[in-house]
Tab-separated table of C-alpha atoms and ligand atoms in Angstrom:
chain	number	residue	atom	x	y	z
A	1	MET	CA	108.411	-19.597	-129.934
A	2	LYS	CA	105.841	-18.581	-131.629
A	3	LYS	CA	103.700	-15.730	-130.479
A	4	ILE	CA	100.742	-16.088	-129.578
A	5	ALA	CA	97.926	-14.354	-131.932
A	6	LEU	CA	96.440	-11.020	-130.177
A	7	HIS	CA	92.877	-12.572	-130.111
A	8	TRP	CA	94.163	-15.429	-127.806
A	9	LYS	CA	95.637	-13.548	-125.322
A	10	ILE	CA	92.970	-11.278	-125.064
A	11	MET	CA	90.574	-14.642	-124.710
A	12	ILE	CA	93.137	-15.862	-121.572
A	13	GLY	CA	92.739	-12.239	-120.367
A	14	MET	CA	89.166	-12.482	-120.199
A	15	ILE	CA	88.673	-16.145	-118.563
A	16	LEU	CA	91.080	-15.336	-116.105
A	17	GLY	CA	89.053	-12.473	-115.092
A	18	ILE	CA	86.095	-14.480	-114.960
A	19	VAL	CA	87.641	-16.824	-112.882
A	20	PHE	CA	89.270	-14.579	-110.990
A	21	GLY	CA	85.965	-12.648	-110.525
A	22	PHE	CA	84.207	-15.166	-109.207
A	23	ILE	CA	87.048	-16.422	-106.751
A	24	MET	CA	86.687	-13.171	-105.165
A	25	THR	CA	82.802	-13.150	-104.896
A	26	THR	CA	83.730	-16.055	-102.632
A	27	ILE	CA	85.735	-13.990	-100.374
A	28	SER	CA	84.284	-11.373	-97.674
A	29	TRP	CA	86.935	-8.664	-98.968
A	30	GLY	CA	87.045	-9.821	-102.498
A	31	LYS	CA	84.232	-7.099	-103.988
A	32	GLY	CA	86.233	-4.172	-101.958
A	33	PHE	CA	89.767	-5.569	-103.179
A	34	THR	CA	88.612	-5.942	-107.031
A	35	GLY	CA	87.524	-2.811	-107.235
A	36	ASP	CA	89.693	-0.846	-105.424
A	37	TRP	CA	93.273	-2.568	-106.837
A	38	ILE	CA	91.835	-4.540	-110.329
A	39	ALA	CA	88.964	-2.638	-111.621
A	40	PRO	CA	91.371	0.857	-111.959
A	41	PHE	CA	93.156	-1.093	-114.742
A	42	GLY	CA	90.039	-1.480	-116.830
A	43	THR	CA	89.202	2.300	-116.848
A	44	ILE	CA	92.503	3.503	-117.709
A	45	PHE	CA	92.080	1.097	-120.748
A	46	VAL	CA	88.502	2.492	-121.807
A	47	ASN	CA	90.094	6.106	-121.145
A	48	LEU	CA	92.876	5.346	-123.411
A	49	LEU	CA	90.721	4.242	-125.932
A	50	LYS	CA	88.653	7.632	-125.810
A	51	LEU	CA	91.776	9.604	-125.351
A	52	ILE	CA	92.804	8.647	-129.335
A	53	ALA	CA	88.614	8.497	-130.748
A	54	VAL	CA	88.748	11.992	-131.272
A	55	PRO	CA	92.195	12.706	-133.029
A	56	LEU	CA	91.937	9.515	-134.859
A	57	ILE	CA	88.486	10.255	-136.425
A	58	LEU	CA	89.415	13.553	-137.398
A	59	ALA	CA	92.464	12.822	-139.052
A	60	SER	CA	91.502	9.386	-140.650
A	61	LEU	CA	88.225	11.508	-142.237
A	62	ILE	CA	90.130	14.328	-143.370
A	63	LYS	CA	92.844	12.300	-144.385
A	64	GLY	CA	89.907	9.692	-145.964
A	65	ILE	CA	88.055	12.514	-147.464
A	66	SER	CA	90.887	14.622	-149.351
A	67	ASP	CA	92.424	11.587	-151.054
A	68	LEU	CA	89.409	11.144	-152.431
A	69	LYS	CA	90.202	13.684	-155.446
A	70	ASP	CA	86.491	13.400	-156.294
A	71	ILE	CA	83.329	14.378	-154.608
A	72	SER	CA	81.352	12.511	-156.070
A	73	LYS	CA	82.778	9.517	-154.644
A	74	PHE	CA	81.841	10.634	-151.700
A	75	LYS	CA	78.394	11.092	-152.534
A	76	THR	CA	78.316	7.748	-153.663
A	77	ILE	CA	80.029	6.417	-149.897
A	78	GLY	CA	77.960	8.144	-148.256
A	79	GLY	CA	74.661	7.104	-149.683
A	80	ARG	CA	75.409	3.511	-149.790
A	81	THR	CA	76.886	3.687	-146.369
A	82	ILE	CA	73.375	5.022	-144.624
A	83	VAL	CA	71.458	2.489	-147.240
A	84	ILE	CA	73.179	-0.687	-145.835
A	85	TYR	CA	72.818	0.946	-142.294
A	86	VAL	CA	68.817	1.449	-142.679
A	87	ILE	CA	68.341	-2.467	-143.972
A	88	THR	CA	70.493	-4.203	-141.879
A	89	THR	CA	68.947	-2.525	-138.730
A	90	ILE	CA	65.436	-3.535	-139.860
A	91	ILE	CA	66.668	-7.018	-140.533
A	92	ALA	CA	68.389	-7.081	-136.823
A	93	ILE	CA	64.151	-5.738	-135.543
A	94	THR	CA	62.458	-8.146	-137.769
A	95	ILE	CA	64.508	-11.665	-136.572
A	96	GLY	CA	64.249	-10.126	-132.828
A	97	LEU	CA	61.099	-9.020	-133.246
A	98	LEU	CA	60.234	-12.907	-134.984
A	99	ILE	CA	61.829	-15.152	-132.573
A	100	VAL	CA	60.476	-13.162	-129.318
A	101	ASN	CA	57.081	-14.027	-130.908
A	102	MET	CA	57.656	-17.607	-131.325
A	103	THR	CA	59.276	-18.415	-128.088
A	104	LYS	CA	57.147	-15.979	-125.967
A	105	PRO	CA	60.123	-15.862	-122.792
A	106	GLY	CA	57.543	-14.058	-120.672
A	107	ASP	CA	54.988	-16.823	-120.960
A	108	GLY	CA	56.985	-18.244	-118.355
A	109	ILE	CA	57.501	-15.326	-116.017
A	110	THR	CA	56.138	-15.995	-112.780
A	111	SER	CA	54.038	-13.111	-110.587
A	112	GLU	CA	56.555	-14.192	-108.116
A	113	THR	CA	59.562	-13.496	-110.148
A	114	ILE	CA	57.928	-10.066	-111.197
A	115	GLU	CA	57.184	-9.006	-107.259
A	116	LYS	CA	61.304	-9.786	-106.456
A	117	LEU	CA	62.359	-8.011	-109.459
A	118	THR	CA	60.361	-5.045	-108.496
A	119	ALA	CA	61.012	-5.322	-104.944
A	120	GLU	CA	65.118	-5.634	-106.078
A	121	TYR	CA	65.257	-3.337	-108.830
A	122	ALA	CA	61.890	-0.900	-109.439
A	123	SER	CA	63.464	1.743	-107.314
A	124	ASN	CA	67.071	1.437	-107.926
A	125	GLU	CA	68.343	4.625	-109.134
A	126	LYS	CA	69.661	3.547	-112.168
A	127	ILE	CA	66.440	2.731	-113.818
A	128	SER	CA	65.032	6.332	-112.698
A	129	GLU	CA	67.957	7.111	-114.536
A	130	ARG	CA	67.340	5.844	-117.297
A	131	LEU	CA	63.945	6.872	-117.583
A	132	ALA	CA	64.850	10.131	-117.027
A	133	GLU	CA	67.358	10.459	-119.572
A	134	ALA	CA	64.215	8.871	-122.265
A	135	ASP	CA	62.510	11.372	-120.973
A	136	LYS	CA	64.498	14.569	-122.140
A	137	GLN	CA	65.019	12.938	-125.274
A	138	LYS	CA	61.395	12.966	-125.609
A	139	GLU	CA	60.549	16.853	-125.223
A	140	SER	CA	63.122	17.289	-128.323
A	141	GLY	CA	61.132	17.771	-131.663
A	142	PRO	CA	61.979	15.647	-134.259
A	143	LEU	CA	64.622	17.479	-136.251
A	144	GLN	CA	66.656	18.037	-133.222
A	145	PHE	CA	69.086	15.017	-133.875
A	146	ILE	CA	70.164	16.798	-137.177
A	147	VAL	CA	70.572	20.260	-135.074
A	148	ASP	CA	72.513	18.153	-132.568
A	149	MET	CA	74.895	16.940	-135.249
A	150	VAL	CA	75.961	20.531	-136.445
A	151	PRO	CA	78.464	22.056	-133.724
A	152	GLN	CA	78.672	25.550	-133.168
A	153	ASN	CA	82.193	25.349	-131.470
A	154	ALA	CA	84.479	23.245	-133.093
A	155	ILE	CA	87.331	22.895	-130.126
A	156	ALA	CA	83.900	22.272	-127.720
A	157	ALA	CA	82.751	19.608	-129.827
A	158	MET	CA	85.978	17.818	-129.870
A	159	SER	CA	85.835	18.359	-126.472
A	160	ASP	CA	83.270	15.449	-125.556
A	161	ASN	CA	83.323	12.260	-126.682
A	162	LYS	CA	79.394	12.045	-126.611
A	163	LEU	CA	79.865	14.924	-129.107
A	164	MET	CA	81.100	12.510	-131.933
A	165	LEU	CA	78.625	13.152	-134.915
A	166	GLN	CA	79.528	17.053	-134.271
A	167	VAL	CA	82.942	15.926	-134.680
A	168	ILE	CA	82.346	13.682	-137.808
A	169	PHE	CA	80.277	16.613	-139.199
A	170	PHE	CA	83.320	19.313	-138.659
A	171	ALA	CA	86.021	16.486	-140.863
A	172	ILE	CA	83.683	16.106	-143.719
A	173	PHE	CA	83.236	20.216	-143.795
A	174	LEU	CA	86.744	20.519	-143.722
A	175	GLY	CA	87.962	17.548	-145.842
A	176	ILE	CA	85.322	18.494	-148.616
A	177	SER	CA	86.242	21.863	-148.415
A	178	MET	CA	90.340	21.304	-149.067
A	179	LEU	CA	89.183	19.373	-151.847
A	180	LEU	CA	87.821	22.226	-153.053
A	181	ILE	CA	90.978	24.732	-152.816
A	182	ASN	CA	94.092	24.602	-154.558
A	183	GLU	CA	96.361	21.463	-154.095
A	184	LYS	CA	99.420	23.763	-153.125
A	185	HIS	CA	97.275	24.892	-150.367
A	186	ALA	CA	95.743	21.926	-149.442
A	187	ALA	CA	98.700	19.882	-149.293
A	188	PRO	CA	100.507	20.970	-145.691
A	189	LEU	CA	97.243	20.976	-144.231
A	190	LYS	CA	97.159	17.420	-145.657
A	191	ASN	CA	100.777	16.125	-144.973
A	192	PHE	CA	99.769	16.951	-141.181
A	193	PHE	CA	96.835	14.984	-141.087
A	194	ASP	CA	98.662	12.297	-142.792
A	195	SER	CA	100.757	12.304	-140.496
A	196	LEU	CA	98.668	12.599	-136.949
A	197	ASN	CA	96.970	9.855	-138.979
A	198	GLU	CA	99.843	7.181	-138.793
A	199	VAL	CA	100.713	8.126	-134.835
A	200	VAL	CA	97.536	7.562	-133.336
A	201	LEU	CA	97.569	4.492	-135.323
A	202	LYS	CA	100.617	3.498	-133.607
A	203	MET	CA	98.685	5.146	-130.569
A	204	VAL	CA	96.090	2.257	-130.821
A	205	ASP	CA	98.954	-0.784	-131.666
A	206	LEU	CA	100.523	0.466	-128.448
A	207	ILE	CA	97.513	0.434	-126.159
A	208	MET	CA	96.587	-2.840	-127.776
A	209	LEU	CA	99.537	-3.996	-126.127
A	210	THR	CA	97.624	-3.433	-122.885
A	211	ALA	CA	94.355	-5.312	-123.556
A	212	PRO	CA	95.186	-8.747	-122.414
A	213	TYR	CA	95.651	-7.624	-118.699
A	214	ALA	CA	92.915	-4.226	-119.060
A	215	VAL	CA	90.129	-6.896	-120.092
A	216	PHE	CA	91.186	-9.052	-116.977
A	217	ALA	CA	90.062	-6.385	-114.936
A	218	LEU	CA	87.252	-5.557	-116.853
A	219	LEU	CA	85.998	-8.813	-116.655
A	220	ALA	CA	86.567	-9.261	-112.853
A	221	ASN	CA	84.969	-6.299	-112.148
A	222	VAL	CA	81.547	-7.167	-114.169
A	223	VAL	CA	81.613	-10.223	-112.502
A	224	VAL	CA	82.041	-9.039	-108.651
A	225	THR	CA	79.811	-6.051	-109.408
A	226	SER	CA	76.685	-8.717	-111.100
A	227	ASP	CA	73.722	-9.673	-109.897
A	228	ASP	CA	72.274	-12.704	-107.828
A	229	PRO	CA	72.275	-15.893	-110.081
A	230	ASP	CA	68.749	-16.923	-109.384
A	231	ILE	CA	67.742	-13.682	-110.707
A	232	LEU	CA	70.038	-14.466	-113.884
A	233	LEU	CA	68.448	-17.336	-113.649
A	234	ALA	CA	64.862	-16.849	-114.272
A	235	LEU	CA	65.140	-14.351	-117.204
A	236	PHE	CA	67.224	-17.361	-118.699
A	237	LYS	CA	65.332	-17.939	-121.226
A	238	TYR	CA	64.268	-14.170	-122.526
A	239	ALA	CA	68.559	-13.965	-122.274
A	240	ALA	CA	68.756	-16.897	-124.497
A	241	VAL	CA	65.970	-15.440	-126.999
A	242	VAL	CA	68.672	-11.831	-126.910
A	243	PHE	CA	71.611	-14.247	-127.154
A	244	SER	CA	70.305	-16.369	-130.118
A	245	GLY	CA	68.878	-13.195	-131.980
A	246	LEU	CA	72.434	-11.897	-131.388
A	247	LEU	CA	73.961	-15.019	-133.192
A	248	LEU	CA	71.925	-15.147	-135.895
A	249	MET	CA	73.011	-11.572	-137.016
A	250	ILE	CA	76.476	-13.008	-137.235
A	251	VAL	CA	75.226	-15.749	-139.462
A	252	PHE	CA	73.994	-13.262	-141.753
A	253	TYR	CA	77.341	-10.913	-141.387
A	254	CYS	CA	79.142	-14.007	-142.444
A	255	LEU	CA	77.112	-14.339	-145.264
A	256	LEU	CA	76.874	-10.942	-146.893
A	257	VAL	CA	81.024	-11.611	-146.626
A	258	LEU	CA	80.733	-14.822	-148.311
A	259	PHE	CA	78.605	-13.875	-151.224
A	260	ILE	CA	79.264	-9.961	-151.515
A	261	THR	CA	82.943	-9.805	-150.493
A	262	LYS	CA	83.857	-13.254	-151.619
A	263	LYS	CA	86.052	-13.091	-148.787
A	264	SER	CA	86.278	-16.249	-146.166
A	265	PRO	CA	83.768	-15.565	-143.204
A	266	LEU	CA	86.034	-17.359	-140.924
A	267	TRP	CA	88.800	-15.129	-141.594
A	268	PHE	CA	86.395	-11.695	-141.299
A	269	LEU	CA	86.031	-12.953	-137.772
A	270	LYS	CA	89.111	-13.785	-136.889
A	271	GLU	CA	90.475	-10.671	-138.113
A	272	ILE	CA	88.210	-8.733	-136.327
A	273	SER	CA	87.817	-10.697	-133.533
A	274	PRO	CA	90.149	-8.549	-130.997
A	275	ALA	CA	87.567	-5.619	-131.929
A	276	GLN	CA	84.840	-7.769	-130.982
A	277	LEU	CA	86.507	-8.790	-127.512
A	278	LEU	CA	87.069	-5.115	-126.592
A	279	ALA	CA	83.571	-4.707	-127.377
A	280	PHE	CA	82.356	-7.368	-125.439
A	281	SER	CA	84.769	-6.274	-122.000
A	282	THR	CA	83.485	-2.759	-122.216
A	283	SER	CA	80.164	-2.398	-123.373
A	284	SER	CA	80.982	0.621	-125.706
A	285	SER	CA	81.453	0.569	-129.149
A	286	ALA	CA	82.449	3.573	-128.753
A	287	ALA	CA	85.367	3.116	-126.906
A	288	THR	CA	86.081	0.219	-129.347
A	289	LEU	CA	85.922	2.145	-132.265
A	290	PRO	CA	89.705	3.130	-132.479
A	291	VAL	CA	90.687	-1.010	-132.133
A	292	THR	CA	87.925	-1.445	-134.844
A	293	MET	CA	89.504	1.248	-137.496
A	294	GLU	CA	92.740	-0.118	-136.827
A	295	ARG	CA	91.709	-4.088	-137.520
A	296	VAL	CA	89.440	-3.269	-140.692
A	297	GLU	CA	92.434	-0.760	-142.416
A	298	GLU	CA	95.386	-2.982	-141.921
A	299	HIS	CA	93.856	-6.399	-141.542
A	300	ILE	CA	90.946	-6.710	-143.265
A	301	GLY	CA	92.281	-4.461	-146.234
A	302	VAL	CA	89.650	-1.937	-146.525
A	303	ASP	CA	90.521	1.783	-147.495
A	304	LYS	CA	90.629	4.405	-145.829
A	305	GLU	CA	88.604	6.710	-148.186
A	306	VAL	CA	85.944	4.433	-146.861
A	307	SER	CA	86.754	2.886	-143.052
A	308	SER	CA	87.476	6.743	-141.839
A	309	PHE	CA	83.837	7.282	-142.916
A	310	VAL	CA	81.921	4.548	-142.691
A	311	LEU	CA	82.853	3.181	-138.636
A	312	PRO	CA	83.082	6.156	-137.298
A	313	VAL	CA	79.606	6.780	-138.405
A	314	GLY	CA	78.559	3.590	-138.017
A	315	ALA	CA	79.815	3.330	-134.304
A	316	THR	CA	77.299	6.390	-133.642
A	317	ILE	CA	74.194	5.378	-135.712
A	318	ASN	CA	74.421	1.764	-136.785
A	319	MET	CA	73.644	-0.410	-133.928
A	320	ASP	CA	72.072	-3.577	-135.320
A	321	GLY	CA	73.014	-5.518	-131.490
A	322	THR	CA	70.754	-2.755	-129.641
A	323	SER	CA	68.288	-2.119	-132.169
A	324	LEU	CA	67.722	-6.352	-132.393
A	325	TYR	CA	67.867	-6.265	-127.907
A	326	GLN	CA	65.101	-3.539	-127.803
A	327	ALA	CA	62.766	-5.028	-130.556
A	328	VAL	CA	62.649	-8.260	-127.868
A	329	ALA	CA	62.610	-6.922	-124.745
A	330	ALA	CA	59.897	-4.685	-125.558
A	331	VAL	CA	57.879	-7.509	-126.380
A	332	PHE	CA	59.156	-9.820	-123.565
A	333	ILE	CA	57.923	-6.897	-121.205
A	334	MET	CA	54.366	-6.607	-122.793
A	335	GLN	CA	53.983	-10.471	-122.713
A	336	VAL	CA	54.453	-10.298	-119.006
A	337	LEU	CA	52.368	-6.805	-118.263
A	338	TRP	CA	50.467	-5.755	-120.811
A	339	PRO	CA	49.969	-8.567	-123.440
A	340	GLU	CA	46.938	-6.640	-124.582
A	341	GLY	CA	49.224	-4.355	-126.291
A	342	LEU	CA	50.956	-6.985	-128.415
A	343	THR	CA	48.836	-6.258	-131.676
A	344	PHE	CA	50.352	-6.044	-135.225
A	345	SER	CA	50.424	-2.482	-135.835
A	346	ASN	CA	52.424	-1.973	-132.237
A	347	GLN	CA	54.755	-4.461	-133.481
A	348	ILE	CA	55.131	-1.855	-136.826
A	349	THR	CA	55.564	0.591	-134.939
A	350	ILE	CA	58.149	-1.319	-132.528
A	351	VAL	CA	60.328	-1.396	-135.931
A	352	LEU	CA	59.973	2.030	-136.832
A	353	THR	CA	60.826	3.104	-133.030
A	354	ALA	CA	63.332	0.950	-132.685
A	355	LEU	CA	65.077	2.225	-135.813
A	356	LEU	CA	64.920	5.660	-135.003
A	357	ALA	CA	66.638	5.027	-131.388
A	358	SER	CA	69.158	2.758	-132.462
A	359	ILE	CA	70.583	5.957	-134.457
A	360	GLY	CA	69.628	8.246	-131.792
A	361	SER	CA	71.808	5.891	-129.087
A	362	ALA	CA	74.751	6.935	-127.489
A	363	ALA	CA	77.920	4.237	-128.064
A	364	VAL	CA	78.354	3.736	-124.463
A	365	PRO	CA	77.159	1.540	-121.788
A	366	GLY	CA	73.529	1.103	-121.053
A	367	ALA	CA	72.617	3.369	-123.537
A	368	GLY	CA	69.842	0.876	-125.510
A	369	MET	CA	67.903	0.564	-122.135
A	370	VAL	CA	67.098	4.441	-122.538
A	371	MET	CA	66.231	3.572	-125.997
A	372	LEU	CA	63.936	1.017	-124.804
A	373	VAL	CA	61.916	3.501	-122.527
A	374	ILE	CA	60.948	5.335	-125.590
A	375	VAL	CA	60.196	2.199	-127.512
A	376	LEU	CA	57.592	1.345	-125.232
A	377	GLU	CA	56.208	4.843	-125.132
A	378	ALA	CA	55.808	5.215	-128.360
A	379	ILE	CA	53.474	1.917	-128.235
A	380	GLY	CA	51.143	3.659	-125.421
A	381	PHE	CA	52.828	1.097	-123.185
A	382	PRO	CA	51.514	2.096	-119.402
A	383	ALA	CA	53.324	4.450	-117.558
A	384	ASP	CA	52.898	3.484	-114.230
A	385	LYS	CA	54.362	-0.016	-115.265
A	386	LEU	CA	57.366	1.274	-117.081
A	387	PRO	CA	59.563	0.957	-113.923
A	388	ILE	CA	58.054	-2.811	-113.400
A	389	GLY	CA	59.185	-3.467	-117.256
A	390	LEU	CA	62.623	-2.105	-116.892
A	391	ALA	CA	62.926	-4.021	-113.204
A	392	LEU	CA	62.179	-6.969	-115.392
A	393	ILE	CA	64.852	-6.668	-117.982
A	394	PHE	CA	67.716	-4.716	-115.441
A	395	ALA	CA	69.380	-8.400	-114.172
A	396	VAL	CA	70.651	-8.849	-117.338
A	397	ASP	CA	71.085	-5.997	-119.173
A	398	ARG	CA	74.843	-5.888	-118.918
A	399	PRO	CA	75.666	-9.393	-119.952
A	400	LEU	CA	73.433	-8.807	-122.401
A	401	ASP	CA	74.626	-5.234	-123.491
A	402	MET	CA	78.233	-6.810	-123.733
A	403	MET	CA	77.110	-8.952	-126.359
A	404	ARG	CA	74.955	-6.388	-128.651
A	405	THR	CA	77.729	-4.248	-128.215
A	406	VAL	CA	79.754	-7.442	-130.025
A	407	ILE	CA	77.032	-6.955	-132.703
A	408	ASN	CA	76.929	-3.083	-133.339
A	409	VAL	CA	80.915	-3.533	-133.992
A	410	THR	CA	80.664	-7.035	-136.305
A	411	GLY	CA	78.141	-4.702	-138.185
A	412	ASP	CA	80.061	-2.106	-138.409
A	413	ALA	CA	82.809	-3.968	-139.743
A	414	THR	CA	81.397	-5.878	-142.196
A	415	VAL	CA	79.028	-2.751	-143.342
A	416	SER	CA	82.110	-1.407	-144.189
A	417	MET	CA	83.419	-4.058	-145.981
A	418	LEU	CA	80.306	-4.140	-148.733
A	419	VAL	CA	80.864	-0.597	-148.664
A	420	ALA	CA	84.561	-0.768	-149.684
A	421	LYS	CA	83.591	-3.608	-152.460
A	422	SER	CA	80.707	-1.643	-154.098
A	423	VAL	CA	83.513	1.073	-154.601
A	424	GLY	CA	86.312	-1.232	-155.454
A	425	LYS	CA	87.934	-0.069	-152.292
A	426	LEU	CA	88.567	-3.664	-150.372
A	427	GLY	CA	92.094	-4.415	-150.909
A	428	GLU	CA	94.961	-6.495	-149.367
A	429	PRO	CA	96.000	-6.549	-145.570
A	430	HIS	CA	98.925	-4.540	-144.744
A	431	ILE	CA	99.433	-5.322	-141.342
A	432	LYS	CA	101.715	-2.710	-139.114
A	433	GLU	CA	102.862	-3.906	-135.689
A	434	TRP	CA	103.839	-1.664	-133.135
A	435	ASP	CA	107.694	-2.398	-133.192
A	436	ASP	CA	108.409	-1.795	-137.137
A	437	HIS	CA	110.564	1.163	-136.279
A	438	TYR	CA	111.604	0.407	-133.052
A	439	GLU	CA	115.218	-1.077	-133.567
A	440	GLU	CA	115.843	2.488	-135.236
A	441	VAL	CA	114.780	4.268	-132.032
A	442	LYS	CA	115.840	1.687	-129.690
B	501	LIG	N1	76.471	-0.461	-125.452
B	501	LIG	C1	76.108	-0.353	-126.625
B	501	LIG	C2	77.261	-0.099	-127.745
B	501	LIG	O1	78.196	0.581	-127.262
B	501	LIG	C3	74.472	0.523	-126.743
B	501	LIG	C4	74.005	-0.027	-126.179
B	501	LIG	O2	73.340	-1.078	-126.437
B	501	LIG	O3	73.507	0.050	-124.517
B	501	LIG	O4	77.033	-0.178	-128.825
């Protein structure tokens, strides 16, 4: 029998999970059962992916850099990556602003809907948490994010997934220093990281064997914990605007792949699809990172010298989906609650702050909403209306988070191809299966 491709298996798992979730919402004990007996399998899967993120970044980045032989190449890769990331993010924000201004989803929101949403969510503790987190972020100075990148303790940095940029910094520093010493002395360390890298990629293959079951659990849980469908319907137009903007981004990436790398966009989407499906199911680009790296390197053919830098950095600083969402959400909230604030200069401020905010957003579920508060505050949105503003969009945040995370991951993969192409490092795929050496140890 022909093997079913991984992305189909994952897709079947997702659909079954959604159907199962809906059935469970109709049964009195369904929600409790799903939470107690199904959801933990999703959590275990996400934990496994997070577990290997730090060793993978370390090993692959150190290997990538120490293979370079020439530091100037790293400067070229680094410079191009950052420039392309900033450009794609600005394009994403601009697309968001254009469609939200053209379609005006805020105009259809009645005062009853506002009241209903406010009553339901304005004092929700998750909203208060996001507001408090935004306050904390705001207090820091303009250079704080650079200070935050430099760890004072490498082991402490590696022990916290939120400190991914610190791990990246340490790995780059170590890799560059390895290039600068005698090859003979660097060799043992290089072999160690080479080997660690191979092993961790095998761990990704093994974890992915469970992906179809894990996405079942993740999506069943999303369905049983989601909100009342009536409320979702009221926000349908807003959600549709975010969704169409995100779709346009996919088209944009496909055009880049076609015209710049000269590869088929359909092939690109097919090869990257397991990472996209996981991004959708987990709402976290950080948790998806190991899979994105495996797909981009083995299935698309981007050399590790490029992918090992572009992808981890992208997972933390390049969030095209999140920034598009921030632009649409900010303008939507203004259309409903503060139309007088919709000036041209405020929209330009949105471009700049959404750009910085998407760089600063953590790659975890719901992070985009925290930064949205900062974007709104930057344009002088009335503070007393902030909780109401967030209440307006809260009900659809989770599905939109799932979708924007897909775009975040696809954007990173696209940019890694562009950078690889520009430095002659886009080669042929070399797929490794989990059981390539299984016979030898069976
Ligand atoms: N969940 C998104 C990510 O991990 C971030 C966000 O937009 O909330 O990429």
